[in-house]
């Protein structure tokens, strides 16, 4: 079995690529896995930055997440808009923070 099929892609990420009224993602499995790995890596990499922002700048968790989300949307854009929201929510999950400030954004 190849490594690409050993990657478990969370349903929350797959949902980003499932069009309303459809059941299958709009991307092939290998592309979906590559996009997921990129977004997961970004969330993991942002954990230290987010903690530093919280403590060094004295920001609330929601403000840190908002700034990280804004940073993900700066040119050159590496992730799509929906992926950036997923990364910010995943970052909140990794840090054990509430993603309440991101609730109004599309999933």
PDB file of C-alpha atoms in Angstrom, residues 1 6 14 16 18 22 25 30-31 39 41 46 60 62-63 72 74 81-82 89 102 106:
ATOM      1  CA  UNK A   1       0.000   0.000   0.000  1.00  0.00           C
ATOM      2  CA  UNK A   6      -2.257   5.814   4.660  1.00  0.00           C
ATOM      3  CA  UNK A  14     -12.802  16.781   2.838  1.00  0.00           C
ATOM      4  CA  UNK A  16     -14.144  21.876   1.886  1.00  0.00           C
ATOM      5  CA  UNK A  18     -17.569  18.556  -1.546  1.00  0.00           C
ATOM      6  CA  UNK A  22     -22.612  15.910  -4.003  1.00  0.00           C
ATOM      7  CA  UNK A  25     -14.801  15.689  -3.266  1.00  0.00           C
ATOM      8  CA  UNK A  30      -3.844  12.485  -4.292  1.00  0.00           C
ATOM      9  CA  UNK A  31      -4.466  16.234  -4.762  1.00  0.00           C
ATOM     10  CA  UNK A  39      -2.758  22.864   5.520  1.00  0.00           C
ATOM     11  CA  UNK A  41       1.706  21.467   8.230  1.00  0.00           C
ATOM     12  CA  UNK A  46       1.827  28.298  13.369  1.00  0.00           C
ATOM     13  CA  UNK A  60      -6.434  37.418  23.335  1.00  0.00           C
ATOM     14  CA  UNK A  62      -9.314  35.168  19.290  1.00  0.00           C
ATOM     15  CA  UNK A  63      -7.130  38.097  18.202  1.00  0.00           C
ATOM     16  CA  UNK A  72      -2.667  33.245   5.565  1.00  0.00           C
ATOM     17  CA  UNK A  74      -1.571  37.784   2.261  1.00  0.00           C
ATOM     18  CA  UNK A  81      -9.821  31.158   1.486  1.00  0.00           C
ATOM     19  CA  UNK A  82     -11.709  28.115   2.802  1.00  0.00           C
ATOM     20  CA  UNK A  89      -9.614  26.362  13.201  1.00  0.00           C
ATOM     21  CA  UNK A 102     -13.954  32.198  13.644  1.00  0.00           C
ATOM     22  CA  UNK A 106     -17.645  29.659   6.299  1.00  0.00           C
TER      23      UNK A 106
END
